[in-house]
mmCIF file of C-alpha atoms in Angstrom:
data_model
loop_
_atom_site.group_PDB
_atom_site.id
_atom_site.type_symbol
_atom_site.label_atom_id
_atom_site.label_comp_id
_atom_site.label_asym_id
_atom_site.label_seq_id
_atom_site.Cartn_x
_atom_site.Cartn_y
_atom_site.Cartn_z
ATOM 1 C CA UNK A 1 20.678 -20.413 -0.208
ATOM 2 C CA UNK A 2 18.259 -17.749 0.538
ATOM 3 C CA UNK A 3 19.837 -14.550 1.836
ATOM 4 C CA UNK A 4 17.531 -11.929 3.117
ATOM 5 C CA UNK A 5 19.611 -9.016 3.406
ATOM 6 C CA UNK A 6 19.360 -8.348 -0.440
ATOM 7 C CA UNK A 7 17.260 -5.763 -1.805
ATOM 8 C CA UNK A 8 14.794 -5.948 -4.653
ATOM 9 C CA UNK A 9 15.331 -2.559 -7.071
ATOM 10 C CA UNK A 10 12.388 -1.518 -8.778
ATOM 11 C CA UNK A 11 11.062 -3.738 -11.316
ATOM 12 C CA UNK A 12 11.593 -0.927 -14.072
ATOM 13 C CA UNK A 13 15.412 -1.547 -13.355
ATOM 14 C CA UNK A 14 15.766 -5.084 -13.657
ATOM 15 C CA UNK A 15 12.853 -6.011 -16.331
ATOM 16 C CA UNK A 16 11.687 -4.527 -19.651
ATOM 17 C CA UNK A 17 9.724 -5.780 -22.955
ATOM 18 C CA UNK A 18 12.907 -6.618 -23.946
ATOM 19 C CA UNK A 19 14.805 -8.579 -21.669
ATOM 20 C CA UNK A 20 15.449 -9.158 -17.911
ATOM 21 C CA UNK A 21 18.800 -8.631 -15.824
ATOM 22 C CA UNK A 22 19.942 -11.660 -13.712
ATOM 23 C CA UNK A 23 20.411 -9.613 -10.112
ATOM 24 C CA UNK A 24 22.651 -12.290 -8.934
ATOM 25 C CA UNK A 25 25.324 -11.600 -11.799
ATOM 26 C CA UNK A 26 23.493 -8.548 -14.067
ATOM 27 C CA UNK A 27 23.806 -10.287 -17.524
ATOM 28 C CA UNK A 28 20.959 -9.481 -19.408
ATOM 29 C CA UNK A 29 18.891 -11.530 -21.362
ATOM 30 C CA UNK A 30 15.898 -12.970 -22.556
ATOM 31 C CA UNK A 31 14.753 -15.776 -19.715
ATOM 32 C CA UNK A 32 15.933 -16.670 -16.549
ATOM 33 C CA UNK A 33 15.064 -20.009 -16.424
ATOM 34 C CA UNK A 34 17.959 -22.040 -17.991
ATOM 35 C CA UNK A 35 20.624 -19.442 -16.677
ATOM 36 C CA UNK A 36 19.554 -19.691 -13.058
ATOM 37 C CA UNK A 37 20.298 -23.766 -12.284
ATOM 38 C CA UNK A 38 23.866 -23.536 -14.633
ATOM 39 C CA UNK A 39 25.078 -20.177 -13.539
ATOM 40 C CA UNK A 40 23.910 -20.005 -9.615
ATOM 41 C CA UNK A 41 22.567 -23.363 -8.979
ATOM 42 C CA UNK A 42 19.395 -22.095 -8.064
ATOM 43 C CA UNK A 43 15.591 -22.765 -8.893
ATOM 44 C CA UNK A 44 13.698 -20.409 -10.057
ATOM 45 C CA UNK A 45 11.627 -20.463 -6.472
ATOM 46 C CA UNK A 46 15.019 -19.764 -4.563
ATOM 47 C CA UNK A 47 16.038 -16.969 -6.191
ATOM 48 C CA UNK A 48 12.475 -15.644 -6.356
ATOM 49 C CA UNK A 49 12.588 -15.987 -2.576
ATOM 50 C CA UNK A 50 16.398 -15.166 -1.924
ATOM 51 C CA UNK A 51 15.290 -11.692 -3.530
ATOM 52 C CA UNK A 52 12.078 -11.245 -1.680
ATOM 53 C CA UNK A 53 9.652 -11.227 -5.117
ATOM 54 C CA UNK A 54 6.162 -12.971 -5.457
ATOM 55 C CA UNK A 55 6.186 -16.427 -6.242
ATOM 56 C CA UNK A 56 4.069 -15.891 -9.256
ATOM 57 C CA UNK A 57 6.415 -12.859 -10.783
ATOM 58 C CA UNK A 58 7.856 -13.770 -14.328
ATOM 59 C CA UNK A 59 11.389 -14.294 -15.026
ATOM 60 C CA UNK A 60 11.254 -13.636 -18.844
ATOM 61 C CA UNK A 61 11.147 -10.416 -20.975
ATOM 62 C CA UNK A 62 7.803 -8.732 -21.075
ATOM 63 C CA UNK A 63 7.450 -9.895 -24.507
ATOM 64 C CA UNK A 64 7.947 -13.478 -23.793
ATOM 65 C CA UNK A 65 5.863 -13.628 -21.245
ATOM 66 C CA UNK A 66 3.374 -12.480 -23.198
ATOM 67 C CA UNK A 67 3.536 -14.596 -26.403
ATOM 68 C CA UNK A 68 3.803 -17.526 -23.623
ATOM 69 C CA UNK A 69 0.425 -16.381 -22.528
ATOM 70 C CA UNK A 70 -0.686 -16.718 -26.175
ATOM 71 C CA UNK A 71 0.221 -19.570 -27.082
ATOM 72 C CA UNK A 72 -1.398 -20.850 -23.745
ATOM 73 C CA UNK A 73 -4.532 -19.903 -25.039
ATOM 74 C CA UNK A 74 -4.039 -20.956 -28.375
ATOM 75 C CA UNK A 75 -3.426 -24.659 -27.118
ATOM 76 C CA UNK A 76 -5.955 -24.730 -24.986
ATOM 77 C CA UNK A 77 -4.281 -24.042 -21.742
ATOM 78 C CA UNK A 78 -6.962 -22.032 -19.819
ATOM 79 C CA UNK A 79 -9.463 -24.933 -20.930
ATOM 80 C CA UNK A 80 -7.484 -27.617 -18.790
ATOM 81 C CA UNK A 81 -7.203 -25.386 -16.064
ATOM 82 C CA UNK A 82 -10.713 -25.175 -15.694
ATOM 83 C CA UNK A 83 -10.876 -28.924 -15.690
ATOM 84 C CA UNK A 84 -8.454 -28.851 -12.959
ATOM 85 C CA UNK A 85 -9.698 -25.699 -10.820
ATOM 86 C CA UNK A 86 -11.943 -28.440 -8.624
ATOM 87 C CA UNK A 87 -9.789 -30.553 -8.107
ATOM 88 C CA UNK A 88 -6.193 -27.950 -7.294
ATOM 89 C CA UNK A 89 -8.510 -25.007 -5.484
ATOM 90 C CA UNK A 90 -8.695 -26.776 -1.838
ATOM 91 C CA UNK A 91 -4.644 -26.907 -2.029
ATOM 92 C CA UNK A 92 -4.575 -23.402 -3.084
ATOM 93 C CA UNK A 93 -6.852 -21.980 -0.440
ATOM 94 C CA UNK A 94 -5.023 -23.892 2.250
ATOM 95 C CA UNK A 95 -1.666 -22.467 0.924
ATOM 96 C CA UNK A 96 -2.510 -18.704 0.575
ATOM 97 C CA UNK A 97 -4.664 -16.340 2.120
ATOM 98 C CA UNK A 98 -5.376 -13.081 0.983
ATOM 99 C CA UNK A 99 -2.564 -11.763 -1.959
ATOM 100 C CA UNK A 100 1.294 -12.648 -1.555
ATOM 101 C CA UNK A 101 3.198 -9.824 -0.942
ATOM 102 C CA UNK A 102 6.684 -9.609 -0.592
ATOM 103 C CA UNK A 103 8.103 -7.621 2.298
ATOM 104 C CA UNK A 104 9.759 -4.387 0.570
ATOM 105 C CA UNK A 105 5.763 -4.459 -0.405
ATOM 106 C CA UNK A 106 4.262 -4.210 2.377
ATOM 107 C CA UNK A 107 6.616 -1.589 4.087
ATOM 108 C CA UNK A 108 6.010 0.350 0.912
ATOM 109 C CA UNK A 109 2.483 0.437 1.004
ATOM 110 C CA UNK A 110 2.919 1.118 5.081
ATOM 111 C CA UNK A 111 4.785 3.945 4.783
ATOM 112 C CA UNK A 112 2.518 5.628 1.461
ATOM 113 C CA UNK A 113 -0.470 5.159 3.807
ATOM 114 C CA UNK A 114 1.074 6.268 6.593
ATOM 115 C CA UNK A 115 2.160 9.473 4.425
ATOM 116 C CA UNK A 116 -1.266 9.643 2.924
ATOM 117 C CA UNK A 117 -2.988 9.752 6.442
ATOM 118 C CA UNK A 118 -0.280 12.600 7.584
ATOM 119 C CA UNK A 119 -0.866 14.811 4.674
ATOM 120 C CA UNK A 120 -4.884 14.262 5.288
ATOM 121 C CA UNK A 121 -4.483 14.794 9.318
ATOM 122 C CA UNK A 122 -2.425 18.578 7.948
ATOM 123 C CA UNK A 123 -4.786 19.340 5.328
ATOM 124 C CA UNK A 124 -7.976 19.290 7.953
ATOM 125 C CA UNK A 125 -5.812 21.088 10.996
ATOM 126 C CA UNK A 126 -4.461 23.966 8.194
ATOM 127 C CA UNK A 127 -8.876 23.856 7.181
ATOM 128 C CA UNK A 128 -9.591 24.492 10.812
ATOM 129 C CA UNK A 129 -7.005 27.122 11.257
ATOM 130 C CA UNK A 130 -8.046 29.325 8.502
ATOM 131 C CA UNK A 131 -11.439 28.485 9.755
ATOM 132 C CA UNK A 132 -10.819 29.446 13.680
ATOM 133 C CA UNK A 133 -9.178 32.630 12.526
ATOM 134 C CA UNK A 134 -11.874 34.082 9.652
ATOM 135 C CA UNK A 135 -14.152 33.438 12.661
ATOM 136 C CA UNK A 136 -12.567 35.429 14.767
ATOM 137 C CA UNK A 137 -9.998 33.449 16.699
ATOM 138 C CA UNK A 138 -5.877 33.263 16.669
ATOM 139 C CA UNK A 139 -5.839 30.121 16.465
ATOM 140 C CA UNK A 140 -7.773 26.947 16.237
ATOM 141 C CA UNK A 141 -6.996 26.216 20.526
ATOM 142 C CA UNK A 142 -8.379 29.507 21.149
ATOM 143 C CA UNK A 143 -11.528 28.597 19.024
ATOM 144 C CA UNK A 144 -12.448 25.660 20.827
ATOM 145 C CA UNK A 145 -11.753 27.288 24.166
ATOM 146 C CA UNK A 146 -14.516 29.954 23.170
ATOM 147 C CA UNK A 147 -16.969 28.159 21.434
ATOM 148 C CA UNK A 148 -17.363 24.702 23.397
ATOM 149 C CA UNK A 149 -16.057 25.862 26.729
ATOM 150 C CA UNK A 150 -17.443 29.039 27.301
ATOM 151 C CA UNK A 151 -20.326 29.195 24.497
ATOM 152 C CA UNK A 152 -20.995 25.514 25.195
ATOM 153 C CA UNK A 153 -22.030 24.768 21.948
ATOM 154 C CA UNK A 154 -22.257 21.096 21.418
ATOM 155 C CA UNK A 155 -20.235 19.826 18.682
ATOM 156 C CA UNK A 156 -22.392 19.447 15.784
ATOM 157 C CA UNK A 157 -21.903 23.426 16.006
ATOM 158 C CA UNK A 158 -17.918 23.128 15.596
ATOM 159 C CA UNK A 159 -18.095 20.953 12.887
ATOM 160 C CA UNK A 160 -20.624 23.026 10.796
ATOM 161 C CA UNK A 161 -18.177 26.233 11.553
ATOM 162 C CA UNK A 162 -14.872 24.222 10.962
ATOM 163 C CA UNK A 163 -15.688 22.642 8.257
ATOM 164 C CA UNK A 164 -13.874 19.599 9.604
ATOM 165 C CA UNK A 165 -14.890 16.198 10.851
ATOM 166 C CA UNK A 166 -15.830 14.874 14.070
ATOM 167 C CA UNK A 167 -12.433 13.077 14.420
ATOM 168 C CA UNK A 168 -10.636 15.839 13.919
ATOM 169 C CA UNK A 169 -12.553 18.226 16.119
ATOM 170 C CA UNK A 170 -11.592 15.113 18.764
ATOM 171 C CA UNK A 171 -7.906 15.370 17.854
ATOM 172 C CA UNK A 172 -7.464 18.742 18.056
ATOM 173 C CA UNK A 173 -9.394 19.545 21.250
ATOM 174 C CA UNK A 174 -6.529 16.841 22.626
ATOM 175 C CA UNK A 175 -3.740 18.679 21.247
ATOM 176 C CA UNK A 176 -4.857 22.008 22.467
ATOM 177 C CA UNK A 177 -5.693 20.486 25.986
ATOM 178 C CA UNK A 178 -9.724 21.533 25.914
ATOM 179 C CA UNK A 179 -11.558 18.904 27.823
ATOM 180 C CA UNK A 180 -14.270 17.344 25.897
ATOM 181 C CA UNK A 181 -17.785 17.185 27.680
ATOM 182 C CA UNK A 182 -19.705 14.170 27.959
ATOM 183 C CA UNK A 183 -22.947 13.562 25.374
ATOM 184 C CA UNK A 184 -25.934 15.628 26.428
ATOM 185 C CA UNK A 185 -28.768 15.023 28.325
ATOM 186 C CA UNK A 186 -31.208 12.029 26.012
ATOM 187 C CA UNK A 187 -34.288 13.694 24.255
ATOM 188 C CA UNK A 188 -37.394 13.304 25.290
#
């Protein structure tokens, strides 16, 4: 039943206040739960799972879900699960660790912090550049050559004049093939 080659679209595509789309046959309508079993012959878990979405995510109209939530607290609901939190919270440690995420998820969030780090890595080698060359230099290689080669100034120095961390001072002196010294001789 479960066929993992199927793509989840954005929820914005598929869900509103209104109503929800099936993605198995793209009817629209209020709640999935009736349709699912007669239409597909699937639970609600197997097409969560056949489509790659948290266990937990609603199939119903935002609107539904929320007046479901309301009339769960109007009947007491949250009340008997605190009476049953003891007694359910071993079996829901031992079944979940950390939050459920769904594949598409976790490339996502791969790829946005991947992204994030690149633009980050650019941002401090352009800050060093402009750096290196109001100091003086062509670029930042011929910077580092000067200053911690020849100078020998110690790397505190760099940072202070780069305005960049110690990582990236590390990183760059790699890409421009400088040699980095060894820590100085212990204070006294």
């Amino acid at each position: 039943m479960t066929d993992h080659g199927r793509t989840l679209p954005p929820e914005v595509q598929w869900r509103t206040e209104d109503s929800i789309r099936c993605l198995e046959c793209g009817r629209w309508m209020r709640a999935l739960g009736r349709h699912l079993p007669a239409t597909h012959g699937m639970t609600a878990a197997e097409y969560r799972e056949a489509w790659g979405m948290r266990q937990r995510q609603p199939l119903a109209a935002g609107y539904l879900s929320e007046v479901r939530r309301e009339i769960a607290v109007a009947t007491g609901g949250p009340d008997r699960l605190r009476e049953l939190a003891p007694k359910v919270a071993p079996l829901a440690a031992a079944g979940r660790v950390g939050r459920e995420r769904r594949e598409q998820e976790r490339r996502a969030l791969h790829r946005a912090q991947d992204a994030a780090a690149a633009r980050s890595s650019a941002q401090a080698d352009s800050r060093a550049a402009i750096a290196a060359w109001r100091l003086g230099d062509q670029d930042v290689g011929a910077y580092l050559r000067r200053r911690y080669v020849v100078d020998e100034q110690p790397m505190r120095v760099l940072i202070a004049e780069l305005g960049v961390s110690k990582e990236v001072i590390r990183r760059l002196m790699d890409t421009h093939g400088v040699e980095r010294r060894g820590p100085g001789p212990l204070p006294t």
